């Protein structure tokens, strides 16, 4: 079924000819998104055994996700500057990526400069969900404490992770169309740092997807550490 869905998605893309060719690189307009429902796999109807309490359909203590309330992203929202792989130079926008000519699994984006996309209310609700589901937190050889599987325990998180508005925003940063991945256990994976603990929140590692958004829910004012570190290598 997944292969059939991907074939249908590819056919839809060919039919609409939707790419970044029509996007003015200097424009701030959001990309049209006919892929909003075609490319995203349906959420599983049950949680894996590793999720205590199983799938939570609704929760009375969290609001419905509303992009107008919980996101700062609007049609005229400015984009943060981006840095490209290879030369590590800053640009206003990544040039459109031609998927036919590309030979790597990801485009030229190295990273974007920091940008806030959650509103204050969005941060409050997401932090409340993390606190509510703190029983899910586990430590391992790599991370002192982390929560996996929040999407199974929160409809707010499910809708946040699959928000078309967020997909359009990150598609503009990457220079190609992006959609939510098919690994719901990783949706809003949360690392929990502990002040004074002589361990990294998470050490260097390789992710299983081409693009990752790191969202900091803590107030970093006056904090020590946390600077971005790069390995510039070909």
mmCIF file of N, CA and C in Angstrom, residues 72-212:
data_model
loop_
_atom_site.group_PDB
_atom_site.id
_atom_site.type_symbol
_atom_site.label_atom_id
_atom_site.label_comp_id
_atom_site.label_asym_id
_atom_site.label_seq_id
_atom_site.Cartn_x
_atom_site.Cartn_y
_atom_site.Cartn_z
ATOM 1 N N UNK A 72 3.421 31.368 14.185
ATOM 2 C CA UNK A 72 3.684 32.749 13.776
ATOM 3 C C UNK A 72 3.765 32.882 12.263
ATOM 4 N N UNK A 73 3.636 31.776 11.548
ATOM 5 C CA UNK A 73 3.802 31.767 10.099
ATOM 6 C C UNK A 73 2.567 32.325 9.415
ATOM 7 N N UNK A 74 2.799 33.324 8.542
ATOM 8 C CA UNK A 74 1.735 33.915 7.739
ATOM 9 C C UNK A 74 2.223 34.001 6.298
ATOM 10 N N UNK A 75 1.334 34.349 5.389
ATOM 11 C CA UNK A 75 1.713 34.422 3.983
ATOM 12 C C UNK A 75 2.844 35.417 3.743
ATOM 13 N N UNK A 76 2.916 36.462 4.558
ATOM 14 C CA UNK A 76 3.946 37.479 4.360
ATOM 15 C C UNK A 76 5.081 37.362 5.384
ATOM 16 N N UNK A 77 5.188 36.216 6.046
ATOM 17 C CA UNK A 77 6.257 36.051 7.036
ATOM 18 C C UNK A 77 7.620 36.052 6.355
ATOM 19 N N UNK A 78 8.566 36.827 6.861
ATOM 20 C CA UNK A 78 9.911 36.809 6.262
ATOM 21 C C UNK A 78 10.593 35.479 6.533
ATOM 22 N N UNK A 79 11.422 35.060 5.589
ATOM 23 C CA UNK A 79 12.169 33.822 5.746
ATOM 24 C C UNK A 79 13.542 34.124 6.344
ATOM 25 N N UNK A 80 14.037 33.253 7.226
ATOM 26 C CA UNK A 80 15.415 33.445 7.707
ATOM 27 C C UNK A 80 16.397 33.154 6.580
ATOM 28 N N UNK A 81 17.586 33.751 6.659
ATOM 29 C CA UNK A 81 18.607 33.475 5.661
ATOM 30 C C UNK A 81 19.082 32.030 5.804
ATOM 31 N N UNK A 82 19.579 31.481 4.722
ATOM 32 C CA UNK A 82 19.990 30.084 4.703
ATOM 33 C C UNK A 82 21.469 29.982 4.337
ATOM 34 N N UNK A 83 22.083 28.889 4.738
ATOM 35 C CA UNK A 83 23.483 28.612 4.446
ATOM 36 C C UNK A 83 23.546 27.331 3.626
ATOM 37 N N UNK A 84 24.338 27.361 2.549
ATOM 38 C CA UNK A 84 24.406 26.228 1.636
ATOM 39 C C UNK A 84 25.615 25.344 1.927
ATOM 40 N N UNK A 85 25.476 24.082 1.584
ATOM 41 C CA UNK A 85 26.579 23.140 1.713
ATOM 42 C C UNK A 85 27.680 23.495 0.713
ATOM 43 N N UNK A 86 28.871 23.062 0.999
ATOM 44 C CA UNK A 86 29.987 23.294 0.085
ATOM 45 C C UNK A 86 30.711 24.585 0.403
ATOM 46 N N UNK A 87 30.074 25.722 0.042
ATOM 47 C CA UNK A 87 30.725 27.006 0.307
ATOM 48 C C UNK A 87 30.364 27.590 1.664
ATOM 49 N N UNK A 88 29.316 27.058 2.302
ATOM 50 C CA UNK A 88 28.827 27.552 3.592
ATOM 51 C C UNK A 88 28.619 29.063 3.558
ATOM 52 N N UNK A 89 28.028 29.521 2.457
ATOM 53 C CA UNK A 89 27.732 30.946 2.289
ATOM 54 C C UNK A 89 26.264 31.203 2.609
ATOM 55 N N UNK A 90 25.992 32.430 3.090
ATOM 56 C CA UNK A 90 24.620 32.825 3.399
ATOM 57 C C UNK A 90 23.914 33.315 2.144
ATOM 58 N N UNK A 91 22.621 32.977 2.035
ATOM 59 C CA UNK A 91 21.794 33.410 0.919
ATOM 60 C C UNK A 91 20.416 33.798 1.452
ATOM 61 N N UNK A 92 19.733 34.635 0.681
ATOM 62 C CA UNK A 92 18.359 34.964 1.037
ATOM 63 C C UNK A 92 17.429 33.787 0.791
ATOM 64 N N UNK A 93 17.745 32.988 -0.204
ATOM 65 C CA UNK A 93 16.870 31.886 -0.588
ATOM 66 C C UNK A 93 17.686 30.803 -1.299
ATOM 67 N N UNK A 94 17.353 29.556 -1.063
ATOM 68 C CA UNK A 94 17.980 28.446 -1.780
ATOM 69 C C UNK A 94 17.442 28.432 -3.209
ATOM 70 N N UNK A 95 18.319 28.343 -4.218
ATOM 71 C CA UNK A 95 17.815 28.207 -5.590
ATOM 72 C C UNK A 95 16.964 26.943 -5.702
ATOM 73 N N UNK A 96 15.950 26.951 -6.560
ATOM 74 C CA UNK A 96 15.099 25.762 -6.721
ATOM 75 C C UNK A 96 15.926 24.533 -7.089
ATOM 76 N N UNK A 97 15.556 23.387 -6.535
ATOM 77 C CA UNK A 97 16.272 22.144 -6.773
ATOM 78 C C UNK A 97 15.526 21.336 -7.829
ATOM 79 N N UNK A 98 16.240 20.915 -8.866
ATOM 80 C CA UNK A 98 15.657 20.063 -9.900
ATOM 81 C C UNK A 98 15.828 18.611 -9.468
ATOM 82 N N UNK A 99 14.730 17.916 -9.096
ATOM 83 C CA UNK A 99 14.872 16.541 -8.595
ATOM 84 C C UNK A 99 15.397 15.575 -9.643
ATOM 85 N N UNK A 100 15.289 15.914 -10.920
ATOM 86 C CA UNK A 100 15.780 15.031 -11.976
ATOM 87 C C UNK A 100 17.302 15.080 -12.060
ATOM 88 N N UNK A 101 17.850 16.290 -11.947
ATOM 89 C CA UNK A 101 19.299 16.462 -12.073
ATOM 90 C C UNK A 101 20.054 16.202 -10.772
ATOM 91 N N UNK A 102 19.357 16.191 -9.657
ATOM 92 C CA UNK A 102 20.028 16.024 -8.379
ATOM 93 C C UNK A 102 20.558 14.604 -8.218
ATOM 94 N N UNK A 103 21.747 14.463 -7.661
ATOM 95 C CA UNK A 103 22.365 13.149 -7.491
ATOM 96 C C UNK A 103 22.510 12.763 -6.027
ATOM 97 N N UNK A 104 22.091 13.616 -5.101
ATOM 98 C CA UNK A 104 22.182 13.321 -3.680
ATOM 99 C C UNK A 104 20.788 13.212 -3.096
ATOM 100 N N UNK A 105 20.703 12.666 -1.871
ATOM 101 C CA UNK A 105 19.400 12.462 -1.242
ATOM 102 C C UNK A 105 18.804 13.752 -0.705
ATOM 103 N N UNK A 106 19.589 14.803 -0.613
ATOM 104 C CA UNK A 106 19.096 16.083 -0.109
ATOM 105 C C UNK A 106 19.660 17.207 -0.959
ATOM 106 N N UNK A 107 19.018 18.354 -0.897
ATOM 107 C CA UNK A 107 19.435 19.504 -1.668
ATOM 108 C C UNK A 107 20.622 20.220 -1.048
ATOM 109 N N UNK A 108 20.884 21.463 -1.486
ATOM 110 C CA UNK A 108 22.083 22.187 -1.057
ATOM 111 C C UNK A 108 21.982 22.855 0.309
ATOM 112 N N UNK A 109 20.834 22.780 0.974
ATOM 113 C CA UNK A 109 20.683 23.462 2.255
ATOM 114 C C UNK A 109 21.539 22.812 3.331
ATOM 115 N N UNK A 110 22.366 23.619 4.008
ATOM 116 C CA UNK A 110 23.103 23.152 5.184
ATOM 117 C C UNK A 110 22.276 23.424 6.439
ATOM 118 N N UNK A 111 21.858 24.675 6.621
ATOM 119 C CA UNK A 111 20.999 25.036 7.748
ATOM 120 C C UNK A 111 20.462 26.433 7.503
ATOM 121 N N UNK A 112 19.434 26.774 8.238
ATOM 122 C CA UNK A 112 18.908 28.139 8.200
ATOM 123 C C UNK A 112 19.314 28.856 9.476
ATOM 124 N N UNK A 113 19.318 30.177 9.432
ATOM 125 C CA UNK A 113 19.546 30.928 10.654
ATOM 126 C C UNK A 113 18.326 30.788 11.556
ATOM 127 N N UNK A 114 18.471 31.041 12.851
ATOM 128 C CA UNK A 114 17.350 30.824 13.774
ATOM 129 C C UNK A 114 16.120 31.638 13.390
ATOM 130 N N UNK A 115 14.954 31.035 13.630
ATOM 131 C CA UNK A 115 13.688 31.697 13.333
ATOM 132 C C UNK A 115 12.614 31.107 14.233
ATOM 133 N N UNK A 116 11.736 31.947 14.736
ATOM 134 C CA UNK A 116 10.657 31.468 15.602
ATOM 135 C C UNK A 116 9.417 31.204 14.757
ATOM 136 N N UNK A 117 8.893 29.982 14.802
ATOM 137 C CA UNK A 117 7.682 29.674 14.043
ATOM 138 C C UNK A 117 6.497 29.329 14.940
ATOM 139 N N UNK A 118 6.739 28.982 16.203
ATOM 140 C CA UNK A 118 5.648 28.774 17.153
ATOM 141 C C UNK A 118 5.327 30.093 17.848
ATOM 142 N N UNK A 119 4.046 30.354 18.043
ATOM 143 C CA UNK A 119 3.650 31.521 18.821
ATOM 144 C C UNK A 119 3.870 31.234 20.303
ATOM 145 N N UNK A 120 3.708 32.249 21.135
ATOM 146 C CA UNK A 120 3.832 32.040 22.580
ATOM 147 C C UNK A 120 2.818 31.013 23.063
ATOM 148 N N UNK A 121 1.612 31.056 22.512
ATOM 149 C CA UNK A 121 0.588 30.077 22.893
ATOM 150 C C UNK A 121 0.958 28.693 22.387
ATOM 151 N N UNK A 122 1.538 28.615 21.201
ATOM 152 C CA UNK A 122 1.976 27.326 20.686
ATOM 153 C C UNK A 122 3.046 26.707 21.559
ATOM 154 N N UNK A 123 3.999 27.530 22.020
ATOM 155 C CA UNK A 123 5.040 27.044 22.923
ATOM 156 C C UNK A 123 4.415 26.567 24.229
ATOM 157 N N UNK A 124 3.463 27.343 24.752
ATOM 158 C CA UNK A 124 2.830 26.974 26.027
ATOM 159 C C UNK A 124 2.132 25.630 25.920
ATOM 160 N N UNK A 125 1.365 25.428 24.855
ATOM 161 C CA UNK A 125 0.613 24.179 24.710
ATOM 162 C C UNK A 125 1.565 23.000 24.513
ATOM 163 N N UNK A 126 2.583 23.176 23.668
ATOM 164 C CA UNK A 126 3.504 22.073 23.417
ATOM 165 C C UNK A 126 4.282 21.706 24.672
ATOM 166 N N UNK A 127 4.684 22.698 25.445
ATOM 167 C CA UNK A 127 5.375 22.406 26.712
ATOM 168 C C UNK A 127 4.435 21.680 27.673
ATOM 169 N N UNK A 128 3.161 22.061 27.682
ATOM 170 C CA UNK A 128 2.189 21.399 28.557
ATOM 171 C C UNK A 128 2.012 19.932 28.165
ATOM 172 N N UNK A 129 2.019 19.654 26.859
ATOM 173 C CA UNK A 129 1.913 18.268 26.401
ATOM 174 C C UNK A 129 3.143 17.479 26.849
ATOM 175 N N UNK A 130 4.330 18.069 26.691
ATOM 176 C CA UNK A 130 5.563 17.403 27.118
ATOM 177 C C UNK A 130 5.514 17.107 28.615
ATOM 178 N N UNK A 131 5.078 18.078 29.408
ATOM 179 C CA UNK A 131 4.993 17.872 30.854
ATOM 180 C C UNK A 131 3.975 16.787 31.190
ATOM 181 N N UNK A 132 2.842 16.800 30.495
ATOM 182 C CA UNK A 132 1.788 15.811 30.767
ATOM 183 C C UNK A 132 2.255 14.392 30.462
ATOM 184 N N UNK A 133 3.054 14.263 29.405
ATOM 185 C CA UNK A 133 3.498 12.935 28.977
ATOM 186 C C UNK A 133 4.911 12.623 29.473
ATOM 187 N N UNK A 134 5.304 13.229 30.583
ATOM 188 C CA UNK A 134 6.667 13.028 31.090
ATOM 189 C C UNK A 134 6.930 11.576 31.473
ATOM 190 N N UNK A 135 5.866 10.798 31.706
ATOM 191 C CA UNK A 135 6.054 9.382 32.033
ATOM 192 C C UNK A 135 6.661 8.608 30.862
ATOM 193 N N UNK A 136 6.593 9.182 29.655
ATOM 194 C CA UNK A 136 7.182 8.537 28.479
ATOM 195 C C UNK A 136 8.703 8.699 28.437
ATOM 196 N N UNK A 137 9.251 9.600 29.243
ATOM 197 C CA UNK A 137 10.678 9.911 29.172
ATOM 198 C C UNK A 137 11.519 8.699 29.560
ATOM 199 N N UNK A 138 12.543 8.474 28.754
ATOM 200 C CA UNK A 138 13.471 7.365 28.990
ATOM 201 C C UNK A 138 14.898 7.849 28.752
ATOM 202 N N UNK A 139 15.848 7.262 29.422
ATOM 203 C CA UNK A 139 17.244 7.543 29.187
ATOM 204 C C UNK A 139 17.909 6.356 28.520
ATOM 205 N N UNK A 140 18.997 6.621 27.820
ATOM 206 C CA UNK A 140 19.742 5.538 27.194
ATOM 207 C C UNK A 140 21.217 5.929 27.115
ATOM 208 N N UNK A 141 21.999 5.110 26.406
ATOM 209 C CA UNK A 141 23.438 5.360 26.336
ATOM 210 C C UNK A 141 23.758 6.693 25.676
ATOM 211 N N UNK A 142 22.805 7.226 24.855
ATOM 212 C CA UNK A 142 23.086 8.438 24.098
ATOM 213 C C UNK A 142 22.476 9.669 24.736
ATOM 214 N N UNK A 143 21.266 9.532 25.242
ATOM 215 C CA UNK A 143 20.528 10.677 25.776
ATOM 216 C C UNK A 143 20.154 10.426 27.234
ATOM 217 N N UNK A 144 20.389 11.400 28.113
ATOM 218 C CA UNK A 144 20.005 11.213 29.514
ATOM 219 C C UNK A 144 18.496 11.120 29.699
ATOM 220 N N UNK A 145 17.734 11.823 28.848
ATOM 221 C CA UNK A 145 16.274 11.765 28.957
ATOM 222 C C UNK A 145 15.648 12.252 27.653
ATOM 223 N N UNK A 146 14.717 11.486 27.128
ATOM 224 C CA UNK A 146 14.024 11.889 25.897
ATOM 225 C C UNK A 146 12.651 11.249 25.854
ATOM 226 N N UNK A 147 11.773 11.883 25.090
ATOM 227 C CA UNK A 147 10.405 11.387 24.907
ATOM 228 C C UNK A 147 10.195 11.094 23.433
ATOM 229 N N UNK A 148 9.769 9.887 23.131
ATOM 230 C CA UNK A 148 9.440 9.505 21.767
ATOM 231 C C UNK A 148 7.961 9.133 21.715
ATOM 232 N N UNK A 149 7.366 9.353 20.557
ATOM 233 C CA UNK A 149 5.984 8.924 20.369
ATOM 234 C C UNK A 149 4.929 9.906 20.837
ATOM 235 N N UNK A 150 5.277 11.206 20.936
ATOM 236 C CA UNK A 150 4.281 12.184 21.405
ATOM 237 C C UNK A 150 3.052 12.245 20.509
ATOM 238 N N UNK A 151 3.218 11.971 19.220
ATOM 239 C CA UNK A 151 2.071 12.026 18.312
ATOM 240 C C UNK A 151 0.997 11.013 18.694
ATOM 241 N N UNK A 152 1.408 9.892 19.264
ATOM 242 C CA UNK A 152 0.430 8.879 19.665
ATOM 243 C C UNK A 152 -0.361 9.316 20.892
ATOM 244 N N UNK A 153 0.197 10.242 21.656
ATOM 245 C CA UNK A 153 -0.435 10.658 22.899
ATOM 246 C C UNK A 153 -1.069 12.041 22.817
ATOM 247 N N UNK A 154 -0.973 12.712 21.663
ATOM 248 C CA UNK A 154 -1.488 14.080 21.567
ATOM 249 C C UNK A 154 -1.950 14.382 20.148
ATOM 250 N N UNK A 155 -3.230 14.688 20.006
ATOM 251 C CA UNK A 155 -3.736 15.102 18.691
ATOM 252 C C UNK A 155 -3.156 16.451 18.299
ATOM 253 N N UNK A 156 -2.888 17.309 19.280
ATOM 254 C CA UNK A 156 -2.258 18.602 18.993
ATOM 255 C C UNK A 156 -0.919 18.384 18.300
ATOM 256 N N UNK A 157 -0.120 17.460 18.820
ATOM 257 C CA UNK A 157 1.189 17.184 18.235
ATOM 258 C C UNK A 157 1.029 16.549 16.862
ATOM 259 N N UNK A 158 0.062 15.646 16.696
ATOM 260 C CA UNK A 158 -0.166 15.023 15.387
ATOM 261 C C UNK A 158 -0.457 16.081 14.330
ATOM 262 N N UNK A 159 -1.346 17.014 14.660
ATOM 263 C CA UNK A 159 -1.728 18.041 13.686
ATOM 264 C C UNK A 159 -0.612 19.063 13.479
ATOM 265 N N UNK A 160 0.147 19.346 14.535
ATOM 266 C CA UNK A 160 1.287 20.257 14.403
ATOM 267 C C UNK A 160 2.331 19.675 13.454
ATOM 268 N N UNK A 161 2.678 18.415 13.662
ATOM 269 C CA UNK A 161 3.725 17.791 12.857
ATOM 270 C C UNK A 161 3.323 17.660 11.390
ATOM 271 N N UNK A 162 2.034 17.630 11.113
ATOM 272 C CA UNK A 162 1.547 17.462 9.746
ATOM 273 C C UNK A 162 0.870 18.722 9.199
ATOM 274 N N UNK A 163 1.185 19.850 9.788
ATOM 275 C CA UNK A 163 0.594 21.111 9.361
ATOM 276 C C UNK A 163 1.065 21.490 7.956
ATOM 277 N N UNK A 164 0.147 21.690 7.008
ATOM 278 C CA UNK A 164 0.558 22.140 5.668
ATOM 279 C C UNK A 164 1.288 23.479 5.698
ATOM 280 N N UNK A 165 0.944 24.348 6.641
ATOM 281 C CA UNK A 165 1.600 25.646 6.703
ATOM 282 C C UNK A 165 3.072 25.495 7.093
ATOM 283 N N UNK A 166 3.352 24.587 8.009
ATOM 284 C CA UNK A 166 4.738 24.321 8.376
ATOM 285 C C UNK A 166 5.473 23.685 7.208
ATOM 286 N N UNK A 167 4.813 22.762 6.508
ATOM 287 C CA UNK A 167 5.449 22.117 5.353
ATOM 288 C C UNK A 167 5.814 23.140 4.288
ATOM 289 N N UNK A 168 4.936 24.108 4.049
ATOM 290 C CA UNK A 168 5.232 25.130 3.046
ATOM 291 C C UNK A 168 6.413 25.994 3.479
ATOM 292 N N UNK A 169 6.452 26.340 4.770
ATOM 293 C CA UNK A 169 7.533 27.176 5.288
ATOM 294 C C UNK A 169 8.884 26.482 5.114
ATOM 295 N N UNK A 170 8.977 25.226 5.519
ATOM 296 C CA UNK A 170 10.248 24.516 5.414
ATOM 297 C C UNK A 170 10.566 24.140 3.972
ATOM 298 N N UNK A 171 9.558 24.002 3.137
ATOM 299 C CA UNK A 171 9.806 23.772 1.711
ATOM 300 C C UNK A 171 10.516 24.969 1.099
ATOM 301 N N UNK A 172 10.116 26.163 1.490
ATOM 302 C CA UNK A 172 10.778 27.367 0.989
ATOM 303 C C UNK A 172 12.232 27.419 1.452
ATOM 304 N N UNK A 173 12.476 27.031 2.693
ATOM 305 C CA UNK A 173 13.853 27.063 3.193
ATOM 306 C C UNK A 173 14.728 26.043 2.466
ATOM 307 N N UNK A 174 14.158 24.859 2.176
ATOM 308 C CA UNK A 174 14.935 23.790 1.547
ATOM 309 C C UNK A 174 15.072 23.984 0.046
ATOM 310 N N UNK A 175 14.163 24.742 -0.573
ATOM 311 C CA UNK A 175 14.193 24.912 -2.013
ATOM 312 C C UNK A 175 13.545 23.781 -2.765
ATOM 313 N N UNK A 176 12.826 22.922 -2.072
ATOM 314 C CA UNK A 176 12.093 21.826 -2.702
ATOM 315 C C UNK A 176 10.922 21.454 -1.805
ATOM 316 N N UNK A 177 9.965 20.758 -2.374
ATOM 317 C CA UNK A 177 8.776 20.412 -1.613
ATOM 318 C C UNK A 177 9.094 19.359 -0.557
ATOM 319 N N UNK A 178 8.710 19.641 0.682
ATOM 320 C CA UNK A 178 8.895 18.727 1.796
ATOM 321 C C UNK A 178 7.547 18.347 2.380
ATOM 322 N N UNK A 179 7.462 17.141 2.885
ATOM 323 C CA UNK A 179 6.254 16.678 3.564
ATOM 324 C C UNK A 179 6.664 15.972 4.848
ATOM 325 N N UNK A 180 5.686 15.746 5.716
ATOM 326 C CA UNK A 180 5.969 15.042 6.965
ATOM 327 C C UNK A 180 6.445 13.625 6.664
ATOM 328 N N UNK A 181 7.422 13.163 7.438
ATOM 329 C CA UNK A 181 7.949 11.819 7.214
ATOM 330 C C UNK A 181 6.951 10.764 7.706
ATOM 331 N N UNK A 182 7.229 9.507 7.398
ATOM 332 C CA UNK A 182 6.322 8.409 7.732
ATOM 333 C C UNK A 182 6.779 7.657 8.977
ATOM 334 N N UNK A 183 7.435 8.353 9.897
ATOM 335 C CA UNK A 183 7.926 7.729 11.130
ATOM 336 C C UNK A 183 7.277 8.426 12.327
ATOM 337 N N UNK A 184 5.998 8.153 12.606
ATOM 338 C CA UNK A 184 5.297 8.911 13.655
ATOM 339 C C UNK A 184 5.909 8.767 15.038
ATOM 340 N N UNK A 185 6.666 7.705 15.286
ATOM 341 C CA UNK A 185 7.308 7.583 16.593
ATOM 342 C C UNK A 185 8.310 8.714 16.816
ATOM 343 N N UNK A 186 8.801 9.307 15.712
ATOM 344 C CA UNK A 186 9.783 10.393 15.812
ATOM 345 C C UNK A 186 9.153 11.779 15.788
ATOM 346 N N UNK A 187 7.846 11.889 15.611
ATOM 347 C CA UNK A 187 7.204 13.201 15.584
ATOM 348 C C UNK A 187 7.483 13.945 16.885
ATOM 349 N N UNK A 188 8.025 15.148 16.751
ATOM 350 C CA UNK A 188 8.303 15.985 17.924
ATOM 351 C C UNK A 188 9.082 15.211 18.985
ATOM 352 N N UNK A 189 10.054 14.408 18.539
ATOM 353 C CA UNK A 189 10.977 13.752 19.479
ATOM 354 C C UNK A 189 11.560 14.828 20.397
ATOM 355 N N UNK A 190 11.501 14.605 21.693
ATOM 356 C CA UNK A 190 11.865 15.640 22.659
ATOM 357 C C UNK A 190 13.042 15.196 23.515
ATOM 358 N N UNK A 191 14.141 15.931 23.444
ATOM 359 C CA UNK A 191 15.275 15.715 24.332
ATOM 360 C C UNK A 191 15.151 16.641 25.533
ATOM 361 N N UNK A 192 15.357 16.107 26.708
ATOM 362 C CA UNK A 192 15.197 16.872 27.941
ATOM 363 C C UNK A 192 16.557 17.020 28.609
ATOM 364 N N UNK A 193 17.061 18.245 28.637
ATOM 365 C CA UNK A 193 18.347 18.493 29.284
ATOM 366 C C UNK A 193 18.193 18.645 30.784
ATOM 367 N N UNK A 194 19.261 18.417 31.488
ATOM 368 C CA UNK A 194 19.264 18.536 32.938
ATOM 369 C C UNK A 194 20.449 19.406 33.350
ATOM 370 N N UNK A 195 20.162 20.527 33.990
ATOM 371 C CA UNK A 195 21.205 21.466 34.399
ATOM 372 C C UNK A 195 22.144 20.794 35.393
ATOM 373 N N UNK A 196 23.438 20.930 35.123
ATOM 374 C CA UNK A 196 24.430 20.363 36.025
ATOM 375 C C UNK A 196 24.834 18.939 35.694
ATOM 376 N N UNK A 197 24.092 18.283 34.816
ATOM 377 C CA UNK A 197 24.429 16.919 34.430
ATOM 378 C C UNK A 197 25.593 16.949 33.439
ATOM 379 N N UNK A 198 26.606 16.160 33.707
ATOM 380 C CA UNK A 198 27.812 16.180 32.871
ATOM 381 C C UNK A 198 27.626 15.272 31.654
ATOM 382 N N UNK A 199 26.551 15.557 30.898
ATOM 383 C CA UNK A 199 26.289 14.807 29.665
ATOM 384 C C UNK A 199 25.636 15.746 28.660
ATOM 385 N N UNK A 200 25.899 15.509 27.389
ATOM 386 C CA UNK A 200 25.222 16.273 26.351
ATOM 387 C C UNK A 200 23.736 15.923 26.343
ATOM 388 N N UNK A 201 22.899 16.891 25.953
ATOM 389 C CA UNK A 201 21.481 16.582 25.750
ATOM 390 C C UNK A 201 21.343 15.505 24.683
ATOM 391 N N UNK A 202 22.166 15.622 23.642
ATOM 392 C CA UNK A 202 22.224 14.603 22.605
ATOM 393 C C UNK A 202 23.542 14.796 21.858
ATOM 394 N N UNK A 203 24.399 13.800 21.760
ATOM 395 C CA UNK A 203 25.677 13.970 21.074
ATOM 396 C C UNK A 203 25.496 13.958 19.559
ATOM 397 N N UNK A 204 26.585 14.140 18.853
ATOM 398 C CA UNK A 204 26.556 14.126 17.389
ATOM 399 C C UNK A 204 26.022 12.785 16.913
ATOM 400 N N UNK A 205 25.185 12.818 15.877
ATOM 401 C CA UNK A 205 24.605 11.586 15.351
ATOM 402 C C UNK A 205 24.130 11.830 13.922
ATOM 403 N N UNK A 206 23.747 10.782 13.250
ATOM 404 C CA UNK A 206 23.202 10.861 11.902
ATOM 405 C C UNK A 206 21.704 10.599 11.979
ATOM 406 N N UNK A 207 20.908 11.497 11.387
ATOM 407 C CA UNK A 207 19.452 11.309 11.399
ATOM 408 C C UNK A 207 19.017 10.395 10.259
ATOM 409 N N UNK A 208 17.803 9.885 10.374
ATOM 410 C CA UNK A 208 17.278 8.942 9.379
ATOM 411 C C UNK A 208 16.455 9.634 8.305
ATOM 412 N N UNK A 209 16.375 10.965 8.340
ATOM 413 C CA UNK A 209 15.678 11.726 7.308
ATOM 414 C C UNK A 209 16.607 12.831 6.815
ATOM 415 N N UNK A 210 16.298 13.393 5.651
ATOM 416 C CA UNK A 210 17.198 14.366 5.027
ATOM 417 C C UNK A 210 17.140 15.738 5.681
ATOM 418 N N UNK A 211 15.985 16.120 6.229
ATOM 419 C CA UNK A 211 15.819 17.445 6.825
ATOM 420 C C UNK A 211 15.258 17.306 8.232
ATOM 421 N N UNK A 212 15.770 18.116 9.144
ATOM 422 C CA UNK A 212 15.343 18.079 10.535
ATOM 423 C C UNK A 212 15.135 19.510 11.025
#
